[in-house]
């Protein structure tokens, strides 16, 4: 995540970042502050037991709250609905743990608008990764193969949380998978709806914080289970 370059340009009030957050109190304020100079932010506090919501609000985000933890997919849908209701013409989905680069997200948003695209999807395999666990790499590569077979989309990264959706695409796509299978569900709908999409190279940084919080072998297996479950439902 970089800072500085985003501060040199005025904020775009129709560009919204949607951040799903569950117990991200130690990091969420830093993530929000990296975005607010350039775009609007809604953080969906997904039933956190810590001060995630308060930290996000103090840092300048709008905050929507789930009373119970429903999962990242459900939180993103809540945030997307909120952003659309506020007049968003572009929606960026952005992780809460500092893995994503704000400047790259802004580049993706500009590309979506300038090229008239429905969606721009981040790809770490066209870009770079820092400290990526071997187990996560294997799972994502497997997900790429699975997604290509089931959707026909010739993409390189099937489980990247950094994506940009036009207003029309965000209105058409409905996330019904509450947990991690939402990533594959979004891609499936992009294919089914015939949306115009492109991948964009991004850098994903697996920090000590994100590794300690969620990038474990058990979570990688859970992602694969959710992908397969989502395909059957």
Coordinates of N, CA and C in Angstrom, one line a residue:
X1 N 0.8 -1.2 0.0 CA 0.0 0.0 0.0 C 0.9 1.2 0.0
X2 N 0.7 2.2 -0.9 CA 1.5 3.3 -1.0 C 0.7 4.6 -0.6
X3 N 1.4 5.6 -0.2 CA 0.8 6.9 0.2 C 1.6 8.0 -0.5
X4 N 0.9 9.1 -0.6 CA 1.6 10.3 -1.2 C 1.1 10.7 -2.5
X5 N 1.2 9.8 -3.5 CA 0.8 10.1 -4.9 C -0.7 10.4 -4.9
X6 N -1.5 9.7 -4.2 CA -2.9 9.9 -4.2 C -3.3 11.2 -3.6
X7 N -2.4 11.9 -2.8 CA -2.8 13.1 -2.1 C -2.7 14.3 -3.1
X8 N -2.1 14.1 -4.3 CA -1.8 15.2 -5.2 C -3.0 15.6 -6.0
X9 N -4.1 14.8 -6.0 CA -5.2 15.0 -6.9 C -6.5 15.1 -6.1
X10 N -7.5 15.9 -6.6 CA -8.7 16.0 -5.8 C -9.5 14.7 -5.7
X11 N -10.3 14.7 -4.7 CA -11.1 13.5 -4.5 C -12.3 13.4 -5.5
X12 N -12.5 12.2 -6.0 CA -13.6 11.9 -6.9 C -14.8 11.4 -6.0
X13 N -15.9 12.2 -5.9 CA -16.9 11.8 -5.0 C -17.9 10.7 -5.6
X14 N -17.7 10.4 -6.9 CA -18.5 9.3 -7.5 C -17.7 8.0 -7.6
X15 N -16.5 8.1 -7.1 CA -15.6 6.9 -7.0 C -15.6 6.4 -5.6
X16 N -16.2 5.2 -5.4 CA -16.3 4.6 -4.0 C -15.5 3.3 -3.8
X17 N -14.8 3.3 -2.7 CA -14.1 2.1 -2.3 C -14.9 1.4 -1.3
X18 N -15.2 0.1 -1.5 CA -16.0 -0.7 -0.6 C -15.0 -1.7 0.1
X19 N -15.0 -1.6 1.4 CA -14.1 -2.4 2.2 C -14.8 -3.3 3.2
X20 N -14.8 -4.6 3.1 CA -15.4 -5.5 4.0 C -14.4 -5.7 5.1
X21 N -14.8 -5.6 6.4 CA -13.9 -5.7 7.5 C -14.4 -6.5 8.7
X22 N -13.6 -7.4 9.1 CA -14.0 -8.2 10.3 C -12.8 -8.2 11.3
X23 N -12.9 -7.6 12.4 CA -11.9 -7.5 13.4 C -10.6 -7.0 12.8
X24 N -10.7 -5.8 12.1 CA -9.5 -5.2 11.5 C -9.1 -3.9 12.2
X25 N -9.4 -3.8 13.5 CA -9.1 -2.6 14.2 C -7.7 -2.1 14.1
X26 N -6.7 -3.0 14.2 CA -5.3 -2.5 14.1 C -4.9 -1.9 12.8
X27 N -5.6 -2.2 11.7 CA -5.2 -1.8 10.4 C -6.1 -0.9 9.6
X28 N -7.4 -0.9 10.0 CA -8.4 -0.3 9.1 C -8.3 1.2 9.0
X29 N -7.9 1.9 10.1 CA -7.7 3.3 10.0 C -6.6 3.7 9.0
X30 N -5.5 3.0 8.9 CA -4.5 3.3 8.0 C -4.9 3.0 6.6
X31 N -5.7 2.0 6.4 CA -6.2 1.7 5.0 C -7.2 2.8 4.6
X32 N -8.1 3.2 5.4 CA -9.0 4.2 5.1 C -8.4 5.5 4.8
X33 N -7.4 5.9 5.6 CA -6.7 7.2 5.4 C -5.9 7.2 4.1
X34 N -5.5 6.0 3.6 CA -4.8 6.0 2.3 C -5.7 6.2 1.2
X35 N -7.0 6.1 1.3 CA -7.9 6.2 0.2 C -8.7 7.5 0.2
X36 N -9.0 8.0 1.4 CA -9.9 9.2 1.5 C -9.5 10.5 0.8
X37 N -8.2 10.7 0.6 CA -7.9 11.9 -0.2 C -8.3 11.8 -1.7
X38 N -8.6 10.6 -2.2 CA -8.9 10.5 -3.6 C -10.3 9.9 -3.9
X39 N -10.9 9.3 -2.9 CA -12.2 8.7 -3.2 C -13.0 8.6 -1.9
X40 N -14.3 8.3 -2.1 CA -15.2 8.0 -0.9 C -15.0 6.6 -0.5
X41 N -15.2 6.3 0.8 CA -15.0 5.0 1.3 C -16.2 4.6 2.2
X42 N -16.7 3.3 2.0 CA -17.6 2.7 2.9 C -17.0 1.5 3.5
X43 N -16.9 1.4 4.8 CA -16.4 0.2 5.4 C -17.6 -0.6 6.0
X44 N -17.7 -1.8 5.7 CA -18.8 -2.7 6.2 C -18.2 -3.5 7.4
X45 N -18.5 -3.1 8.6 CA -18.1 -3.8 9.8 C -18.9 -5.0 9.9
X46 N -18.3 -6.2 9.6 CA -19.0 -7.4 9.5 C -19.1 -8.2 10.8
X47 N -19.8 -7.5 11.8 CA -20.0 -8.2 13.1 C -18.7 -8.3 13.9
X48 N -17.8 -7.3 13.8 CA -16.6 -7.3 14.5 C -16.8 -7.2 16.0
X49 N -15.9 -7.9 16.8 CA -15.9 -7.8 18.2 C -14.9 -6.8 18.8
X50 N -14.1 -6.1 17.9 CA -13.2 -5.1 18.3 C -13.7 -3.7 17.8
X51 N -12.8 -2.7 17.7 CA -13.2 -1.4 17.4 C -13.1 -1.0 16.0
X52 N -13.2 -2.0 15.1 CA -13.1 -1.8 13.7 C -14.0 -0.6 13.2
X53 N -15.3 -0.6 13.5 CA -16.2 0.4 13.1 C -15.8 1.8 13.5
X54 N -15.5 1.9 14.8 CA -15.1 3.2 15.4 C -13.8 3.7 14.7
X55 N -12.8 2.8 14.5 CA -11.6 3.2 13.9 C -11.8 3.7 12.4
X56 N -12.7 3.0 11.7 CA -13.0 3.4 10.3 C -13.7 4.7 10.3
X57 N -14.6 4.9 11.2 CA -15.4 6.2 11.2 C -14.5 7.3 11.5
X58 N -13.6 7.2 12.5 CA -12.7 8.2 12.9 C -11.7 8.6 11.8
X59 N -11.4 7.6 10.9 CA -10.5 7.8 9.8 C -11.1 8.5 8.6
X60 N -12.4 8.6 8.6 CA -13.1 9.3 7.5 C -14.0 8.5 6.6
X61 N -14.2 7.2 7.0 CA -15.1 6.4 6.2 C -16.5 6.5 6.6
X62 N -17.4 6.2 5.7 CA -18.8 5.8 6.1 C -18.8 4.4 6.6
X63 N -19.6 4.1 7.5 CA -19.6 2.8 8.1 C -21.0 2.2 8.1
X64 N -21.1 1.0 7.5 CA -22.3 0.2 7.6 C -22.0 -1.0 8.5
X65 N -22.9 -1.5 9.3 CA -22.6 -2.5 10.3 C -23.5 -3.7 10.2
X66 N -22.9 -4.9 10.1 CA -23.7 -6.2 10.3 C -23.6 -6.5 11.8
X67 N -24.7 -6.8 12.3 CA -24.8 -7.2 13.8 C -24.1 -8.5 14.0
X68 N -24.1 -9.4 13.0 CA -23.4 -10.7 13.2 C -22.4 -10.8 12.0
X69 N -21.4 -11.7 12.2 CA -20.5 -11.9 11.1 C -21.1 -12.8 10.0
X70 N -21.3 -12.2 8.8 CA -22.0 -12.9 7.7 C -21.0 -13.4 6.7
X71 N -19.8 -12.8 6.6 CA -18.8 -13.2 5.6 C -18.5 -12.1 4.6
X72 N -17.4 -12.2 3.9 CA -16.9 -11.2 3.1 C -17.8 -10.9 1.9
X73 N -18.4 -11.9 1.3 CA -19.3 -11.7 0.2 C -20.5 -10.9 0.6
X74 N -21.1 -11.2 1.7 CA -22.3 -10.5 2.2 C -21.9 -9.0 2.5
X75 N -20.7 -8.8 3.1 CA -20.3 -7.5 3.5 C -20.0 -6.7 2.2
X76 N -19.5 -7.3 1.2 CA -19.2 -6.5 -0.1 C -20.6 -6.1 -0.7
X77 N -21.5 -7.0 -0.7 CA -22.8 -6.7 -1.3 C -23.5 -5.5 -0.6
X78 N -23.4 -5.5 0.8 CA -23.9 -4.4 1.5 C -23.2 -3.1 1.2
X79 N -21.9 -3.2 1.1 CA -21.1 -2.0 0.7 C -21.4 -1.5 -0.7
X80 N -21.5 -2.4 -1.6 CA -21.8 -2.0 -3.0 C -23.2 -1.3 -3.1
X81 N -24.2 -1.9 -2.4 CA -25.5 -1.3 -2.4 C -25.5 0.1 -1.8
X82 N -24.7 0.3 -0.7 CA -24.6 1.6 -0.1 C -24.0 2.6 -1.1
X83 N -22.9 2.2 -1.7 CA -22.2 3.1 -2.7 C -23.1 3.5 -3.8
X84 N -23.8 2.5 -4.4 CA -24.7 2.8 -5.5 C -25.8 3.8 -5.0
X85 N -26.3 3.6 -3.8 CA -27.3 4.5 -3.3 C -26.8 6.0 -3.1
X86 N -25.5 6.1 -2.9 CA -24.9 7.4 -2.8 C -24.4 8.0 -4.1
X87 N -24.7 7.3 -5.2 CA -24.4 7.9 -6.5 C -23.1 7.4 -7.2
X88 N -22.5 6.4 -6.7 CA -21.2 5.9 -7.2 C -21.4 5.6 -8.7
X89 N -20.4 6.0 -9.5 CA -20.4 5.6 -10.9 C -19.3 4.6 -11.1
X90 N -18.4 4.4 -10.2 CA -17.4 3.3 -10.2 C -17.3 2.8 -8.7
X91 N -17.2 1.5 -8.6 CA -17.0 0.9 -7.3 C -15.8 0.0 -7.3
X92 N -14.9 0.2 -6.3 CA -13.7 -0.5 -6.1 C -13.9 -1.4 -4.9
X93 N -13.7 -2.7 -5.0 CA -13.6 -3.6 -3.9 C -12.1 -3.7 -3.4
X94 N -11.9 -3.5 -2.1 CA -10.6 -3.2 -1.6 C -10.4 -3.9 -0.3
X95 N -9.3 -4.7 -0.1 CA -9.2 -5.4 1.2 C -8.8 -4.5 2.4
X96 N -9.2 -5.0 3.5 CA -9.1 -4.2 4.8 C -7.7 -4.4 5.4
X97 N -6.9 -5.3 5.0 CA -5.7 -5.7 5.7 C -4.4 -5.1 5.2
X98 N -4.5 -4.2 4.2 CA -3.3 -3.5 3.7 C -2.6 -4.2 2.6
X99 N -3.2 -5.3 2.0 CA -2.6 -6.0 0.9 C -2.6 -5.3 -0.4
X100 N -3.5 -4.3 -0.6 CA -3.7 -3.7 -1.9 C -3.1 -2.3 -1.9
X101 N -2.7 -1.9 -3.1 CA -2.1 -0.6 -3.4 C -3.1 0.4 -3.9
X102 N -3.3 1.5 -3.2 CA -4.3 2.5 -3.6 C -4.0 3.0 -5.0
X103 N -2.8 3.4 -5.3 CA -2.5 3.9 -6.6 C -2.8 3.0 -7.8
X104 N -2.6 1.7 -7.6 CA -3.0 0.7 -8.6 C -4.5 0.6 -8.7
X105 N -5.2 0.7 -7.6 CA -6.7 0.8 -7.7 C -7.2 2.0 -8.5
X106 N -6.5 3.1 -8.3 CA -6.9 4.3 -9.0 C -6.6 4.2 -10.5
X107 N -5.5 3.5 -10.8 CA -5.2 3.2 -12.2 C -6.3 2.4 -12.8
X108 N -6.7 1.4 -12.1 CA -7.7 0.5 -12.6 C -9.1 1.2 -12.8
X109 N -9.4 2.1 -11.9 CA -10.6 2.9 -12.0 C -10.5 3.8 -13.3
X110 N -9.4 4.4 -13.5 CA -9.2 5.3 -14.7 C -9.3 4.5 -15.9
X111 N -8.8 3.3 -15.9 CA -8.9 2.4 -17.1 C -10.3 2.0 -17.4
X112 N -11.0 1.7 -16.3 CA -12.4 1.3 -16.5 C -13.2 2.4 -17.1
X113 N -13.0 3.6 -16.7 CA -13.7 4.7 -17.2 C -13.2 5.1 -18.6
X114 N -11.9 5.2 -18.8 CA -11.4 5.6 -20.1 C -11.6 4.6 -21.2
X115 N -11.6 3.3 -20.9 CA -11.8 2.3 -22.0 C -13.3 1.8 -22.1
X116 N -14.1 2.4 -21.2 CA -15.6 2.1 -21.3 C -15.8 0.6 -20.9
X117 N -15.1 0.1 -19.9 CA -15.2 -1.3 -19.5 C -16.3 -1.4 -18.4
X118 N -16.8 -2.6 -18.3 CA -17.7 -3.0 -17.2 C -17.0 -3.3 -15.9
X119 N -15.8 -4.0 -16.1 CA -15.0 -4.4 -14.9 C -13.6 -4.5 -15.3
X120 N -12.8 -4.1 -14.3 CA -11.3 -4.3 -14.4 C -10.9 -5.1 -13.2
X121 N -10.2 -6.2 -13.4 CA -9.9 -7.2 -12.4 C -8.4 -7.2 -12.1
X122 N -8.0 -7.1 -10.9 CA -6.6 -7.2 -10.5 C -6.1 -8.6 -10.7
X123 N -4.8 -8.6 -11.2 CA -4.1 -9.9 -11.3 C -2.7 -9.8 -10.7
X124 N -2.5 -10.6 -9.7 CA -1.2 -10.6 -9.1 C -0.2 -11.4 -9.9
X125 N -0.7 -12.2 -10.8 CA 0.1 -13.1 -11.7 C 0.6 -12.3 -12.9
X126 N -0.1 -11.2 -13.2 CA 0.4 -10.3 -14.2 C 1.3 -9.2 -13.6
X127 N 1.1 -9.0 -12.3 CA 1.9 -8.1 -11.5 C 2.9 -8.8 -10.7
X128 N 2.7 -8.7 -9.3 CA 3.7 -9.2 -8.4 C 3.0 -9.6 -7.1
X129 N 3.7 -10.4 -6.4 CA 3.3 -10.8 -5.0 C 4.5 -10.6 -4.1
X130 N 4.3 -10.3 -2.8 CA 5.3 -10.1 -1.8 C 4.9 -11.0 -0.7
X131 N 5.8 -12.0 -0.4 CA 5.6 -12.9 0.8 C 4.4 -13.8 0.6
X132 N 4.1 -14.2 -0.6 CA 2.9 -15.0 -0.8 C 3.1 -16.4 -0.3
X133 N 2.3 -17.0 0.6 CA 2.4 -18.4 1.0 C 2.3 -19.4 -0.2
X134 N 3.1 -20.4 -0.1 CA 3.0 -21.4 -1.2 C 1.6 -22.1 -1.3
X135 N 1.0 -22.3 -0.1 CA -0.3 -22.9 -0.1 C -1.4 -22.0 -0.8
X136 N -1.3 -20.7 -0.6 CA -2.2 -19.8 -1.3 C -2.0 -19.8 -2.8
X137 N -0.7 -19.8 -3.2 CA -0.4 -19.8 -4.6 C -1.0 -21.0 -5.3
X138 N -0.9 -22.2 -4.7 CA -1.4 -23.4 -5.2 C -2.9 -23.4 -5.3
X139 N -3.6 -22.9 -4.3 CA -5.1 -22.8 -4.3 C -5.6 -21.9 -5.4
X140 N -4.9 -20.7 -5.5 CA -5.4 -19.7 -6.5 C -5.1 -20.2 -7.9
X141 N -4.0 -20.9 -8.1 CA -3.8 -21.5 -9.5 C -4.8 -22.5 -9.8
X142 N -5.2 -23.3 -8.8 CA -6.3 -24.3 -9.0 C -7.6 -23.6 -9.3
X143 N -7.8 -22.5 -8.6 CA -9.1 -21.7 -8.8 C -9.1 -21.1 -10.2
X144 N -7.9 -20.7 -10.7 CA -7.9 -20.2 -12.1 C -8.3 -21.2 -13.1
X145 N -7.8 -22.5 -13.0 CA -8.1 -23.5 -13.9 C -9.6 -23.8 -13.8
X146 N -10.1 -23.9 -12.5 CA -11.6 -24.2 -12.3 C -12.4 -23.1 -12.9
X147 N -12.1 -21.9 -12.7 CA -12.8 -20.7 -13.2 C -12.8 -20.7 -14.8
X148 N -11.7 -21.0 -15.4 CA -11.6 -21.0 -16.8 C -12.6 -22.1 -17.4
X149 N -12.6 -23.2 -16.7 CA -13.4 -24.3 -17.2 C -14.9 -24.1 -17.0
X150 N -15.3 -23.4 -15.9 CA -16.7 -23.2 -15.6 C -17.3 -21.9 -16.2
X151 N -16.5 -20.9 -16.5 CA -17.0 -19.6 -16.9 C -16.5 -19.3 -18.4
X152 N -15.5 -19.9 -18.8 CA -14.9 -19.6 -20.1 C -14.1 -18.3 -20.1
X153 N -13.9 -17.7 -19.0 CA -13.1 -16.5 -18.9 C -11.6 -16.8 -18.9
X154 N -10.9 -16.3 -19.8 CA -9.4 -16.6 -19.9 C -8.6 -15.6 -19.0
X155 N -8.8 -15.8 -17.7 CA -8.1 -14.9 -16.8 C -6.9 -15.6 -16.1
X156 N -6.1 -14.8 -15.4 CA -4.9 -15.3 -14.8 C -5.0 -15.4 -13.3
X157 N -6.0 -14.7 -12.7 CA -6.1 -14.6 -11.2 C -7.6 -14.7 -10.9
X158 N -8.0 -15.8 -10.2 CA -9.4 -16.0 -10.0 C -9.9 -15.6 -8.6
X159 N -9.0 -15.2 -7.7 CA -9.4 -14.9 -6.3 C -8.8 -13.6 -5.8
X160 N -8.8 -12.6 -6.6 CA -8.2 -11.3 -6.3 C -9.3 -10.3 -5.8
X161 N -9.2 -9.8 -4.6 CA -10.2 -8.9 -4.0 C -10.2 -7.5 -4.6
X162 N -9.1 -7.2 -5.3 CA -9.1 -5.8 -5.9 C -9.7 -5.8 -7.3
X163 N -10.8 -5.2 -7.4 CA -11.6 -5.1 -8.7 C -12.3 -3.8 -8.8
X164 N -12.6 -3.4 -10.0 CA -13.4 -2.2 -10.2 C -14.6 -2.5 -11.1
X165 N -15.7 -2.1 -10.7 CA -17.0 -2.3 -11.4 C -17.6 -1.0 -11.8
X166 N -18.1 -0.9 -13.0 CA -18.9 0.3 -13.4 C -20.2 0.3 -12.7
X167 N -20.9 1.4 -12.7 CA -22.2 1.4 -12.0 C -23.1 0.4 -12.5
X168 N -23.2 0.2 -13.9 CA -24.1 -0.7 -14.4 C -23.7 -2.2 -14.1
X169 N -22.4 -2.4 -14.1 CA -22.0 -3.8 -13.7 C -22.3 -4.1 -12.2
X170 N -22.1 -3.1 -11.4 CA -22.3 -3.2 -10.0 C -23.8 -3.5 -9.7
X171 N -24.7 -2.8 -10.5 CA -26.1 -3.0 -10.4 C -26.6 -4.4 -10.8
X172 N -25.9 -4.9 -11.9 CA -26.3 -6.2 -12.4 C -25.8 -7.4 -11.6
X173 N -24.6 -7.3 -11.0 CA -24.0 -8.4 -10.3 C -24.6 -8.4 -8.9
X174 N -25.1 -9.6 -8.5 CA -25.6 -9.8 -7.1 C -24.8 -10.9 -6.4
X175 N -24.2 -10.6 -5.3 CA -23.4 -11.5 -4.6 C -24.3 -12.3 -3.6
X176 N -24.5 -13.6 -3.8 CA -25.3 -14.4 -2.9 C -24.5 -15.3 -2.1
X177 N -23.3 -15.5 -2.4 CA -22.4 -16.4 -1.6 C -21.8 -15.5 -0.5
X178 N -22.2 -15.8 0.7 CA -21.8 -14.9 1.8 C -20.3 -15.0 2.1
X179 N -19.7 -16.2 1.9 CA -18.3 -16.4 2.3 C -17.4 -16.2 1.1
X180 N -16.2 -16.9 1.1 CA -15.2 -16.6 0.1 C -15.6 -17.0 -1.3
X181 N -16.6 -17.8 -1.5 CA -17.0 -18.2 -2.9 C -17.5 -17.1 -3.7
X182 N -17.7 -15.9 -3.0 CA -18.2 -14.7 -3.8 C -17.3 -14.4 -4.9
X183 N -16.0 -14.6 -4.7 CA -15.0 -14.2 -5.8 C -15.3 -15.0 -7.1
X184 N -15.5 -16.3 -7.0 CA -15.9 -17.1 -8.2 C -17.3 -16.7 -8.7
X185 N -18.2 -16.4 -7.8 CA -19.5 -16.0 -8.2 C -19.5 -14.8 -9.0
X186 N -18.7 -13.8 -8.6 CA -18.6 -12.5 -9.4 C -18.1 -12.8 -10.8
X187 N -17.1 -13.6 -10.9 CA -16.5 -14.0 -12.2 C -17.6 -14.7 -13.1
X188 N -18.3 -15.6 -12.4 CA -19.3 -16.4 -13.1 C -20.4 -15.5 -13.7
X189 N -20.8 -14.5 -12.9 CA -21.8 -13.5 -13.4 C -21.2 -12.6 -14.5
X190 N -20.0 -12.2 -14.4 CA -19.3 -11.4 -15.5 C -19.4 -12.2 -16.8
X191 N -19.1 -13.5 -16.7 CA -19.2 -14.3 -17.9 C -20.6 -14.5 -18.4
X192 N -21.5 -14.8 -17.5 CA -22.9 -15.1 -17.9 C -23.6 -13.8 -18.5
X193 N -23.3 -12.6 -17.9 CA -23.9 -11.4 -18.4 C -23.2 -10.8 -19.6
X194 N -22.1 -11.4 -20.0 CA -21.4 -10.9 -21.2 C -20.8 -9.5 -21.0
X195 N -20.3 -9.3 -19.7 CA -19.7 -8.0 -19.4 C -18.3 -7.8 -20.0
X196 N -18.0 -6.6 -20.4 CA -16.7 -6.3 -21.0 C -15.7 -6.1 -19.9
X197 N -14.7 -6.9 -19.8 CA -13.7 -6.9 -18.7 C -12.3 -7.0 -19.2
X198 N -11.4 -6.5 -18.4 CA -10.0 -6.7 -18.6 C -9.3 -7.0 -17.3
X199 N -8.1 -7.6 -17.3 CA -7.3 -7.8 -16.1 C -6.3 -6.6 -16.1
X200 N -5.8 -6.3 -14.9 CA -4.8 -5.3 -14.7 C -3.7 -5.8 -13.7
X201 N -2.5 -5.6 -14.0 CA -1.4 -6.1 -13.1 C -1.4 -5.3 -11.8
X202 N -1.4 -6.0 -10.7 CA -1.3 -5.4 -9.4 C -0.3 -6.1 -8.5
X203 N 0.0 -5.5 -7.4 CA 0.9 -6.1 -6.4 C 0.1 -6.4 -5.2
X204 N 0.2 -7.7 -4.7 CA -0.4 -8.1 -3.5 C 0.7 -8.3 -2.5
X205 N 0.6 -7.6 -1.4 CA 1.6 -7.7 -0.3 C 1.1 -8.5 0.9
X206 N 1.7 -9.6 1.2 CA 1.3 -10.4 2.3 C 2.2 -10.0 3.5
X207 N 1.7 -9.1 4.3 CA 2.4 -8.5 5.4 C 2.4 -9.5 6.6
X208 N 3.2 -9.2 7.7 CA 3.1 -9.9 8.9 C 1.7 -9.9 9.5
X209 N 1.1 -8.8 9.4 CA -0.3 -8.6 9.9 C -1.3 -9.5 9.1
X210 N -1.3 -9.5 7.8 CA -2.2 -10.3 7.0 C -1.9 -11.8 7.1
X211 N -0.6 -12.1 7.2 CA -0.3 -13.5 7.4 C -0.7 -14.1 8.7
X212 N -0.6 -13.2 9.8 CA -1.0 -13.7 11.1 C -2.5 -13.8 11.2
X213 N -3.2 -12.9 10.4 CA -4.6 -12.8 10.6 C -5.4 -13.9 9.7
X214 N -4.9 -14.1 8.5 CA -5.8 -15.0 7.7 C -5.1 -15.8 6.6
X215 N -3.9 -15.6 6.3 CA -3.3 -16.4 5.1 C -2.7 -17.7 5.6
X216 N -3.5 -18.6 6.1 CA -3.1 -19.9 6.6 C -3.5 -21.0 5.7
X217 N -2.9 -22.2 5.8 CA -3.3 -23.3 5.0 C -4.7 -23.7 5.2
X218 N -5.2 -23.6 6.4 CA -6.6 -23.9 6.7 C -7.6 -23.0 5.9
X219 N -7.2 -21.7 5.8 CA -8.0 -20.8 5.1 C -8.0 -21.0 3.6
X220 N -6.8 -21.4 3.1 CA -6.7 -21.8 1.7 C -7.6 -22.9 1.3
X221 N -7.6 -23.9 2.2 CA -8.5 -25.1 2.0 C -9.9 -24.6 2.0
X222 N -10.3 -23.7 2.9 CA -11.7 -23.3 3.1 C -12.1 -22.5 1.8
X223 N -11.2 -21.7 1.2 CA -11.5 -21.0 0.0 C -11.8 -22.1 -1.1
X224 N -11.0 -23.1 -1.2 CA -11.3 -24.1 -2.2 C -12.6 -24.8 -2.0
X225 N -13.0 -25.1 -0.7 CA -14.2 -25.7 -0.4 C -15.4 -24.8 -0.8
X226 N -15.2 -23.5 -0.5 CA -16.3 -22.5 -0.9 C -16.5 -22.4 -2.4
X227 N -15.3 -22.4 -3.1 CA -15.4 -22.3 -4.6 C -16.2 -23.5 -5.1
X228 N -15.9 -24.7 -4.6 CA -16.6 -25.9 -5.1 C -18.0 -25.9 -4.7
X229 N -18.3 -25.5 -3.5 CA -19.7 -25.4 -3.0 C -20.5 -24.4 -3.8
X230 N -19.9 -23.3 -4.1 CA -20.5 -22.2 -4.8 C -20.9 -22.7 -6.2
X231 N -20.0 -23.5 -6.8 CA -20.3 -24.0 -8.2 C -21.5 -25.0 -8.2
X232 N -21.8 -25.6 -7.0 CA -22.9 -26.6 -7.0 C -24.2 -25.9 -6.7
X233 N -24.1 -24.7 -6.1 CA -25.4 -24.1 -5.6 C -26.0 -23.2 -6.7

